[in-house]
Coordinates of C-alpha atoms and ligand atoms in Angstrom, one line a residue:
Chain A
M1 CA -13.2 -58.1 30.4
S2 CA -15.6 -56.3 28.3
E3 CA -17.0 -58.3 25.7
E4 CA -17.8 -56.9 22.8
K5 CA -21.5 -57.3 21.4
N6 CA -22.1 -58.9 17.8
R7 CA -24.2 -57.0 15.6
I8 CA -28.0 -58.0 14.3
L9 CA -27.1 -58.2 10.5
K10 CA -30.7 -58.3 8.8
I11 CA -30.7 -60.3 6.1
S12 CA -33.2 -59.1 3.2
I13 CA -34.1 -61.9 0.7
L14 CA -36.3 -62.4 -2.0
R15 CA -38.0 -65.9 -2.0
F16 CA -39.8 -66.9 -4.4
D17 CA -41.0 -70.9 -6.3
P18 CA -41.3 -70.8 -9.7
N19 CA -43.0 -74.4 -9.7
D20 CA -45.5 -73.4 -6.5
P21 CA -48.4 -71.8 -8.6
E22 CA -49.8 -70.1 -5.5
D23 CA -46.3 -68.7 -5.6
F24 CA -45.4 -65.2 -6.1
P25 CA -41.5 -63.0 -5.3
H26 CA -41.4 -61.7 -2.2
M27 CA -39.6 -60.0 -0.3
Q28 CA -38.1 -62.1 3.5
T29 CA -36.1 -60.5 6.3
F30 CA -34.2 -62.5 9.1
E31 CA -31.7 -61.2 12.2
I32 CA -28.6 -63.5 13.3
E33 CA -26.5 -62.2 14.6
E34 CA -22.3 -61.9 13.5
A35 CA -19.8 -64.2 13.9
H36 CA -16.1 -63.1 13.7
G37 CA -15.1 -63.8 9.8
M38 CA -18.8 -65.1 9.1
T39 CA -19.9 -65.2 4.9
L40 CA -22.9 -65.2 3.5
F41 CA -22.2 -68.7 2.9
I42 CA -22.4 -68.8 6.8
A43 CA -25.1 -66.9 7.4
L44 CA -27.4 -68.3 4.7
N45 CA -26.6 -72.1 6.1
E46 CA -27.1 -69.9 9.6
I47 CA -30.6 -68.9 8.0
R48 CA -31.1 -72.2 6.0
E49 CA -30.4 -74.9 9.9
H50 CA -32.4 -72.0 12.2
H51 CA -34.9 -69.6 10.2
D52 CA -36.3 -71.6 7.4
N53 CA -35.4 -75.2 5.8
S54 CA -37.0 -74.5 3.1
L55 CA -34.7 -71.6 1.5
K56 CA -32.8 -72.1 -2.0
F57 CA -29.7 -71.4 -2.3
D58 CA -25.8 -73.4 -4.2
F59 CA -23.1 -74.0 -2.8
V60 CA -19.9 -76.2 -3.6
C61 CA -16.9 -75.5 -2.8
R62 CA -16.7 -72.1 -1.0
A63 CA -13.7 -70.6 -2.1
G64 CA -15.0 -68.9 -4.5
I65 CA -14.1 -71.5 -7.8
C66 CA -17.1 -73.6 -8.7
G67 CA -19.5 -71.2 -9.0
S68 CA -22.6 -71.7 -8.3
C69 CA -22.9 -69.3 -5.2
S70 CA -23.7 -65.7 -7.2
M71 CA -26.1 -63.5 -6.7
L72 CA -26.6 -59.7 -6.3
V73 CA -25.4 -58.7 -3.0
N74 CA -27.6 -55.0 -2.8
G75 CA -27.9 -55.7 -6.3
T76 CA -24.5 -56.5 -7.4
P77 CA -23.9 -59.9 -8.5
T78 CA -21.0 -60.7 -6.5
L79 CA -20.0 -64.9 -5.4
A80 CA -21.9 -65.3 -2.4
C81 CA -18.6 -67.7 -0.6
K82 CA -16.1 -64.7 -0.5
T83 CA -18.1 -61.7 0.8
L84 CA -17.2 -61.4 4.5
T85 CA -20.5 -59.9 6.4
S86 CA -18.2 -57.5 7.5
K87 CA -17.9 -55.2 4.2
L88 CA -21.6 -55.0 4.0
G89 CA -23.7 -52.8 7.1
V90 CA -26.3 -54.7 9.2
N91 CA -29.3 -54.4 6.1
I92 CA -28.3 -57.0 3.1
S93 CA -30.2 -57.6 0.6
L94 CA -29.8 -60.8 -1.0
A95 CA -31.6 -61.4 -4.5
P96 CA -30.7 -63.7 -7.6
L97 CA -28.8 -64.0 -10.7
P98 CA -31.6 -61.9 -12.6
L99 CA -31.5 -63.2 -16.9
F100 CA -30.8 -67.3 -16.1
K101 CA -33.2 -69.8 -14.8
L102 CA -35.0 -69.6 -12.0
I103 CA -34.3 -71.8 -9.9
G104 CA -36.2 -71.2 -6.7
D105 CA -35.1 -68.1 -3.8
L106 CA -31.7 -67.6 -5.4
S107 CA -30.5 -71.3 -6.6
V108 CA -30.7 -70.1 -11.0
Y109 CA -29.2 -72.4 -13.9
T110 CA -26.5 -70.5 -14.7
G111 CA -25.5 -73.9 -16.9
Q112 CA -28.1 -73.9 -19.0
W113 CA -26.9 -70.8 -20.3
M114 CA -22.7 -71.2 -19.7
R115 CA -23.9 -74.7 -22.7
Y116 CA -25.6 -72.5 -24.9
L117 CA -23.0 -70.3 -24.7
N118 CA -20.5 -72.5 -25.3
Q119 CA -22.0 -73.8 -27.9
H120 CA -22.9 -71.9 -29.9
L121 CA -19.0 -70.3 -30.1
E122 CA -17.1 -73.6 -30.5
T123 CA -15.2 -73.4 -26.9
W124 CA -12.7 -76.1 -28.1
I125 CA -9.9 -76.8 -29.9
H126 CA -10.0 -76.3 -33.3
N127 CA -7.4 -78.0 -34.7
R128 CA -8.4 -78.9 -38.6
E129 CA -5.9 -83.1 -37.7
K130 CA -8.2 -85.8 -39.0
E131 CA -7.9 -87.9 -36.7
L132 CA -7.1 -88.0 -33.2
N133 CA -3.3 -89.2 -32.6
V134 CA -4.0 -89.0 -28.3
D135 CA 0.7 -90.7 -28.7
K136 CA 1.6 -86.8 -31.0
L137 CA 3.6 -84.8 -28.4
E138 CA 1.4 -81.9 -28.0
E139 CA 3.4 -78.3 -29.9
R140 CA 5.4 -76.3 -27.5
M141 CA 4.5 -72.9 -25.7
E142 CA 5.9 -70.1 -24.8
P143 CA 5.6 -69.8 -20.9
E144 CA 4.5 -65.5 -21.3
L145 CA 2.1 -67.2 -23.5
A146 CA 0.9 -70.3 -22.0
D147 CA 0.7 -67.4 -18.7
E148 CA -1.7 -65.3 -20.8
I149 CA -4.3 -68.1 -22.3
Y150 CA -4.3 -69.1 -18.3
E151 CA -5.0 -65.7 -17.1
L152 CA -8.2 -65.7 -19.0
E153 CA -8.9 -69.8 -18.0
R154 CA -9.2 -68.7 -14.9
C155 CA -13.3 -67.4 -15.6
I156 CA -15.6 -70.1 -13.3
E157 CA -18.7 -68.9 -15.2
C158 CA -20.4 -67.7 -11.8
G159 CA -22.8 -65.9 -14.7
C160 CA -22.1 -61.8 -12.4
C161 CA -20.7 -60.4 -15.4
V162 CA -24.0 -61.7 -17.0
A163 CA -25.4 -60.4 -14.8
G164 CA -23.6 -57.5 -14.6
C165 CA -24.7 -56.6 -19.0
G166 CA -26.7 -53.4 -19.5
T167 CA -26.8 -54.4 -23.1
I168 CA -28.2 -58.2 -22.0
Q169 CA -30.5 -57.1 -20.7
M170 CA -31.3 -55.2 -23.6
R171 CA -31.1 -57.7 -25.9
Q172 CA -30.9 -61.2 -24.3
E173 CA -28.8 -63.1 -28.0
F174 CA -26.0 -61.4 -26.0
I175 CA -23.4 -63.7 -25.5
G176 CA -21.7 -61.4 -22.9
A177 CA -18.9 -60.4 -21.5
V178 CA -18.1 -64.4 -20.3
G179 CA -18.4 -65.0 -24.1
L180 CA -16.3 -62.7 -25.6
N181 CA -13.6 -63.1 -22.7
K182 CA -14.0 -67.1 -23.9
V183 CA -13.5 -66.6 -27.9
A184 CA -10.0 -64.5 -27.3
R185 CA -9.3 -67.2 -25.2
Y186 CA -9.5 -69.6 -27.7
H187 CA -7.5 -66.7 -30.4
L188 CA -5.0 -66.6 -28.7
D189 CA -4.5 -69.8 -28.8
P190 CA -1.7 -71.4 -31.6
R191 CA -3.5 -74.3 -31.0
D192 CA -6.5 -72.7 -32.1
K193 CA -6.7 -73.0 -36.3
R194 CA -9.6 -71.2 -36.6
S195 CA -9.0 -68.1 -39.3
D196 CA -10.1 -64.4 -37.4
E197 CA -13.1 -65.0 -41.0
E198 CA -13.7 -68.2 -39.2
Y199 CA -14.3 -65.4 -35.8
Y200 CA -15.8 -63.1 -37.2
N201 CA -18.4 -65.0 -38.1
L202 CA -18.7 -66.1 -34.7
I203 CA -18.3 -62.6 -32.2
G204 CA -18.3 -60.0 -36.0
N205 CA -22.5 -59.2 -34.9
E206 CA -24.3 -56.7 -33.0
D207 CA -25.3 -60.3 -30.7
G208 CA -20.8 -61.0 -30.0
V209 CA -18.2 -58.4 -29.2
F210 CA -20.4 -55.1 -31.8
G211 CA -23.3 -55.4 -29.7
C212 CA -21.2 -54.0 -26.2
M213 CA -21.3 -50.5 -25.3
S214 CA -18.3 -50.6 -23.6
L215 CA -20.6 -49.6 -19.9
L216 CA -18.2 -51.9 -18.0
G217 CA -20.0 -53.9 -15.4
C218 CA -18.5 -56.5 -16.0
E219 CA -15.2 -55.4 -15.7
D220 CA -16.3 -54.2 -12.2
V221 CA -17.9 -57.6 -10.7
C222 CA -15.6 -59.9 -12.0
P223 CA -14.9 -61.8 -9.1
K224 CA -11.8 -63.3 -10.9
S225 CA -10.4 -60.3 -12.2
L226 CA -11.0 -60.9 -15.0
P227 CA -8.5 -58.5 -17.5
L228 CA -12.5 -58.0 -19.3
Q229 CA -11.8 -54.5 -21.3
V230 CA -8.7 -55.1 -22.1
K231 CA -9.7 -58.3 -24.2
I232 CA -13.2 -56.2 -25.6
A233 CA -11.4 -54.4 -26.5
Y234 CA -8.6 -56.5 -28.2
L235 CA -11.8 -58.5 -30.2
R236 CA -13.0 -55.3 -31.4
R237 CA -9.6 -54.3 -33.4
M238 CA -9.1 -57.2 -34.8
M239 CA -12.6 -58.0 -36.4
I240 CA -12.5 -54.3 -37.6
K241 CA -9.3 -55.2 -38.4
T242 CA -10.7 -58.5 -40.2
S243 CA -14.0 -56.3 -41.5
M244 CA -11.5 -54.4 -43.8
K245 CA -9.3 -57.0 -45.2
Chain B
M1 CA -6.9 -71.9 -46.1
K2 CA -10.5 -71.2 -48.3
Q3 CA -11.8 -67.8 -48.5
I4 CA -14.9 -67.4 -45.7
K5 CA -17.3 -64.7 -46.3
I6 CA -18.0 -62.3 -43.4
D7 CA -20.8 -59.7 -43.2
K8 CA -18.6 -56.7 -42.8
I9 CA -22.4 -54.2 -42.2
P10 CA -21.6 -54.4 -37.8
A11 CA -18.2 -53.3 -38.0
R12 CA -18.3 -51.2 -40.4
L13 CA -21.5 -49.3 -38.4
D14 CA -19.3 -50.0 -35.3
F15 CA -16.3 -48.0 -36.9
I16 CA -19.3 -45.1 -38.2
Q17 CA -20.7 -44.4 -35.3
S18 CA -17.0 -44.5 -33.5
A19 CA -15.3 -42.7 -35.9
S20 CA -18.1 -40.0 -36.6
G21 CA -18.4 -39.3 -32.5
L22 CA -14.8 -39.2 -32.4
I23 CA -14.7 -36.2 -35.5
L24 CA -18.2 -34.6 -33.2
A25 CA -16.8 -34.6 -30.2
L26 CA -13.2 -32.9 -31.3
F27 CA -14.8 -30.4 -33.5
M28 CA -17.2 -29.6 -30.6
W29 CA -14.6 -29.3 -28.2
A30 CA -12.1 -26.5 -31.5
H31 CA -15.9 -24.9 -31.6
M32 CA -15.8 -24.0 -27.8
F33 CA -12.3 -22.9 -28.1
F34 CA -13.6 -20.4 -31.1
V35 CA -17.1 -19.5 -29.1
S36 CA -15.1 -18.6 -26.5
T37 CA -12.8 -15.6 -28.1
I38 CA -15.8 -13.1 -26.4
L39 CA -13.9 -14.0 -24.0
L40 CA -10.8 -12.2 -24.8
G41 CA -13.0 -8.9 -26.2
K42 CA -14.6 -8.5 -29.0
D43 CA -12.7 -7.2 -31.5
V44 CA -10.3 -11.0 -30.9
M45 CA -13.9 -12.1 -31.6
Y46 CA -14.5 -10.9 -34.8
S47 CA -11.2 -11.6 -36.3
V48 CA -11.9 -15.4 -35.6
T49 CA -14.7 -15.0 -37.4
K50 CA -13.8 -13.1 -39.8
F51 CA -11.1 -16.5 -40.4
F52 CA -13.8 -18.6 -41.2
E53 CA -15.1 -16.6 -43.2
G54 CA -11.8 -17.0 -45.5
E55 CA -10.9 -13.0 -45.3
Y56 CA -7.5 -13.8 -44.5
F57 CA -6.6 -15.7 -47.8
F58 CA -9.2 -13.7 -50.1
G59 CA -8.7 -11.6 -49.3
E60 CA -12.7 -10.6 -48.1
S61 CA -15.4 -12.8 -46.4
Y62 CA -16.6 -16.0 -47.6
P63 CA -19.5 -16.8 -45.5
I64 CA -20.8 -19.2 -47.8
I65 CA -17.8 -21.4 -46.3
V66 CA -19.0 -21.3 -43.3
T67 CA -22.1 -22.7 -44.8
I68 CA -19.9 -25.2 -46.9
A69 CA -18.3 -26.3 -43.5
A70 CA -21.9 -26.1 -41.1
G71 CA -23.6 -28.9 -43.5
A72 CA -20.1 -31.2 -43.0
I73 CA -21.4 -31.0 -39.8
F74 CA -25.1 -31.2 -40.4
I75 CA -24.4 -34.9 -42.7
I76 CA -21.8 -36.7 -40.0
F77 CA -24.0 -35.3 -37.2
I78 CA -27.4 -37.3 -38.9
V79 CA -24.0 -39.7 -39.4
H80 CA -23.8 -40.1 -36.1
A81 CA -27.0 -40.2 -35.3
L82 CA -28.8 -42.7 -37.1
V83 CA -26.2 -45.8 -36.1
A84 CA -26.2 -45.0 -32.7
L85 CA -30.1 -45.3 -32.4
R86 CA -29.2 -48.6 -32.6
K87 CA -28.3 -48.8 -29.2
F88 CA -31.3 -47.0 -27.8
P89 CA -33.2 -49.6 -25.5
S90 CA -36.3 -50.4 -28.7
N91 CA -39.3 -50.0 -26.4
Y92 CA -40.9 -48.7 -23.7
K93 CA -40.3 -52.1 -21.7
K94 CA -36.5 -52.5 -22.8
Y95 CA -36.7 -49.6 -21.5
A96 CA -38.0 -49.8 -18.4
I97 CA -35.6 -53.2 -17.8
M98 CA -32.7 -51.0 -18.5
K99 CA -33.6 -48.3 -16.0
N100 CA -34.4 -50.4 -12.9
H101 CA -31.4 -52.2 -14.4
I102 CA -29.2 -48.6 -13.3
K103 CA -31.0 -48.4 -11.1
S104 CA -29.9 -51.1 -8.6
L105 CA -26.7 -52.6 -10.3
N106 CA -25.3 -48.3 -9.0
H107 CA -22.8 -49.0 -11.3
T108 CA -21.1 -44.8 -12.5
D109 CA -20.5 -45.9 -15.9
T110 CA -24.1 -48.0 -17.0
T111 CA -25.5 -44.6 -15.3
L112 CA -22.9 -42.3 -17.2
W113 CA -24.0 -44.7 -20.2
F114 CA -28.0 -43.4 -19.4
W115 CA -27.0 -39.8 -19.1
Q116 CA -25.7 -40.1 -22.9
V117 CA -28.3 -41.9 -24.1
F118 CA -30.8 -38.8 -22.9
T119 CA -28.3 -36.3 -23.9
G120 CA -27.6 -37.8 -27.2
F121 CA -32.1 -37.7 -27.4
A122 CA -31.7 -34.6 -26.7
M123 CA -29.0 -33.3 -29.1
F124 CA -31.5 -34.8 -32.1
F125 CA -33.7 -31.5 -31.5
L126 CA -31.4 -28.9 -30.3
G127 CA -28.4 -29.9 -32.4
S128 CA -30.1 -29.8 -35.5
V129 CA -32.2 -26.4 -35.1
H130 CA -28.9 -24.6 -34.2
L131 CA -27.1 -26.5 -36.3
Y132 CA -30.0 -25.1 -39.1
I133 CA -29.6 -22.0 -38.0
I134 CA -26.0 -21.4 -39.5
M135 CA -25.8 -22.7 -42.6
T136 CA -28.5 -20.5 -42.9
N137 CA -27.6 -17.9 -42.0
P138 CA -23.8 -17.7 -42.2
S139 CA -23.3 -14.5 -42.2
E140 CA -24.3 -13.9 -39.1
I141 CA -22.1 -14.7 -36.4
G142 CA -19.8 -12.1 -35.0
P143 CA -19.8 -10.1 -31.5
Y144 CA -23.1 -8.9 -32.3
A145 CA -24.8 -10.9 -34.2
S146 CA -24.7 -14.2 -32.6
A147 CA -25.2 -11.8 -29.6
D148 CA -28.3 -10.5 -30.7
R149 CA -29.4 -14.5 -31.9
V150 CA -28.7 -15.1 -28.2
V151 CA -31.2 -13.0 -26.5
T152 CA -33.3 -10.4 -29.0
E153 CA -33.4 -13.6 -31.3
W154 CA -34.6 -15.9 -27.8
M155 CA -31.8 -18.3 -28.0
W156 CA -29.8 -18.4 -24.4
P157 CA -32.9 -21.2 -23.6
L158 CA -32.1 -23.9 -26.4
Y159 CA -28.1 -22.8 -25.7
I160 CA -28.3 -23.4 -22.4
L161 CA -29.2 -27.0 -22.9
L162 CA -27.5 -27.4 -26.3
L163 CA -23.7 -26.4 -24.0
L164 CA -25.4 -29.1 -21.3
A165 CA -26.6 -32.1 -23.6
V166 CA -23.1 -31.2 -25.5
E167 CA -20.7 -30.6 -23.2
I168 CA -21.9 -33.9 -20.6
H169 CA -22.0 -36.2 -24.1
G170 CA -18.7 -35.2 -26.0
S171 CA -17.1 -35.9 -23.0
V172 CA -18.5 -39.4 -22.1
G173 CA -18.1 -40.5 -25.0
I174 CA -15.0 -40.2 -26.1
Y175 CA -14.0 -41.7 -22.3
R176 CA -15.9 -45.0 -24.2
L177 CA -14.5 -45.1 -27.0
A178 CA -10.5 -45.0 -24.9
L179 CA -11.9 -47.5 -23.3
K180 CA -13.5 -49.3 -26.3
W181 CA -10.6 -49.2 -28.5
G182 CA -8.3 -50.3 -25.9
W183 CA -6.9 -46.7 -25.9
F184 CA -4.2 -45.6 -23.7
E185 CA -4.9 -48.5 -21.8
G186 CA -1.0 -48.9 -20.6
S187 CA 0.5 -52.2 -18.3
D188 CA -2.3 -51.4 -15.1
T189 CA -5.4 -51.2 -16.9
K190 CA -7.4 -50.5 -14.0
K191 CA -5.2 -47.3 -12.6
S192 CA -5.7 -45.7 -16.8
R193 CA -8.9 -46.6 -16.2
N194 CA -8.9 -44.8 -13.7
N195 CA -6.9 -41.6 -14.3
L196 CA -9.4 -41.5 -17.9
R197 CA -12.6 -40.7 -15.6
K198 CA -11.0 -38.5 -13.5
L199 CA -9.5 -36.8 -16.7
K200 CA -13.1 -36.9 -18.2
Y201 CA -14.7 -35.5 -15.2
A202 CA -12.4 -32.7 -15.3
I203 CA -12.7 -31.8 -19.0
T204 CA -16.6 -31.7 -18.9
I205 CA -16.6 -28.8 -15.6
F206 CA -13.9 -27.4 -18.0
F207 CA -15.8 -26.9 -21.2
L208 CA -18.9 -26.4 -18.9
T209 CA -17.3 -23.7 -17.1
L210 CA -15.8 -22.0 -20.5
G211 CA -19.2 -22.3 -22.0
F212 CA -21.2 -20.4 -19.1
L213 CA -19.1 -18.1 -19.3
T214 CA -19.4 -17.5 -22.6
L215 CA -23.1 -17.1 -22.8
A216 CA -22.2 -14.7 -19.5
A217 CA -20.3 -12.8 -21.9
Y218 CA -22.7 -12.7 -24.9
I219 CA -26.5 -12.0 -22.8
K220 CA -25.3 -9.2 -21.6
I221 CA -23.5 -7.9 -25.5
G222 CA -27.2 -9.1 -26.2
I223 CA -29.0 -7.3 -23.4
E224 CA -26.6 -4.4 -24.2
H225 CA -27.0 -3.9 -28.2
K226 CA -31.0 -5.1 -27.5
D227 CA -32.3 -0.6 -29.0
K228 CA -29.2 -1.7 -31.8
A229 CA -29.9 -5.1 -32.9
G230 CA -29.3 -6.7 -36.2
E231 CA -26.5 -3.6 -36.3
R232 CA -23.1 -5.0 -37.1
Y233 CA -20.3 -5.0 -35.7
H234 CA -17.2 -3.1 -36.8
Q235 CA -13.4 -3.4 -35.8
V236 CA -12.7 0.4 -34.0
T237 CA -9.7 0.8 -36.2
K238 CA -7.1 3.7 -36.1
T239 CA -7.6 5.7 -39.1
V240 CA -11.4 5.7 -37.8
Q241 CA -11.2 7.3 -34.9
Q242 CA -8.5 9.6 -35.6
G243 CA -10.9 10.7 -38.6
A244 CA -13.7 11.0 -35.5
Q245 CA -11.6 13.6 -33.4
Q246 CA -11.2 15.8 -35.8
Ligands
SF4_1 S1 -16.0 -63.4 -16.4 FE1 -15.6 -63.1 -14.9 S2 -18.0 -62.7 -14.4 FE2 -18.0 -63.1 -15.5 S3 -19.1 -65.4 -15.6 FE3 -16.3 -65.7 -15.7 S4 -15.8 -65.3 -13.6 FE4 -17.7 -64.4 -13.9
SF4_2 S1 -18.7 -54.0 -21.7 FE1 -20.4 -53.6 -21.2 S2 -22.0 -54.2 -22.5 FE2 -19.9 -55.1 -22.8 S3 -20.0 -56.7 -22.0 FE3 -19.3 -56.1 -20.1 S4 -20.8 -54.8 -19.7 FE4 -21.2 -56.0 -21.4
FES3 S1 -19.9 -71.9 -3.5 FE1 -18.0 -72.3 -5.2 S2 -17.3 -70.2 -5.9 FE2 -18.9 -69.8 -4.3

């Protein structure tokens, strides 16, 4: 049986340690042999193991559910653990997501941004009850509605949509599709008793839904395929309606 | 529940931008059909002109109607430009960041947005010139008058640029409006967006083709009519012909 030669991948990585005053951003290329079913996660580990153990990158779940491995792959924000090298050419470029705080190389601190976002939008149920009663049964919800909420709840805060959004590049205060998606999620939830006016005060401005220019980079890069376009349009209509009341 | 105060301005601005854009885009499409009647012959275009000057209603033509219509469009145009301006990159740094983002992301709709900003900016100048001329010379529309303007008065370079800018800006704008407000979403949004995008390309190509054919027709008439530039077109009616034969 003739043995098929595996491809040699040339992986160029943007290297930079912001804590090292001597360092400056530069590209470094590694050559590794592609293996069957290889993902970028496997490739990066191979590089760290055999070529350079100082390479920084993040992974936790390796299954597209924790959102920590997001990076720019050939310029497009995506999850490295979900990306098969066989889907890419032999020349692959990797860079950290822009906008977030850089820890080093491919590792960014998305948590800081996301925490600010969640505090700012108060992404928790506002039920208006004075006291917490853990014995009280929760109100029932229609399964269809629960499904719809769950659909939006699938966001893994990976930050890909933020990196793919042209608006945020120009205006960093913009809450992005991840923020708008969260608002849509709480607005759907009947347990959240916030009024439309309260929601308007959260997102009825240029940092919120009216800042979005419908470029839909977010929708196209979201690794969880969340219906971002639809939800942003929905919030926009709702906010306009609220403003006309 | 207690009444909460909200700042309605951002919502109003967003709405005004979309509504004025929609009106302008629809107007442009209608306008294209009117001017392209020259392709059906001078008489047809002449009748359309007279129709808009109100001749069929009042028995006499009133070019002032054209001035009023052009003035109204001019106002909407200015309002649209004013509100849309807030979406432009506000300084060179932002522009450079955006340019870099567009290049590295290589994402069609983001790139289209850039074209929209660019064509929008071009129209500040091109559109204003055209609207001003039409407003101040409302009676100078017609098979000969328009062709003279294109050729003898050297408007063709401006019209070529304006045509490109308008058609790109308008069709991309309408496409983005549909996405922005969730029109034609359907149950499979990915599919409907794909269809919308195809439709947008088709519309751009259709209007650009029609536009250039129309412009070519005016240029041809303009060149033929160069020696008599300034002379107005008159419909050759049967009686005149008979009279001429006698
Ligand atoms: S919306 Fe999608 S792209 Fe954005 S953070 Fe959530 S999962 Fe990631
Ligand atoms: S539609 Fe565009 S502007 Fe709006 S959040 Fe998504 S990427 Fe950003
Ligand atoms: S490692 Fe968790 S999403 Fe990739």
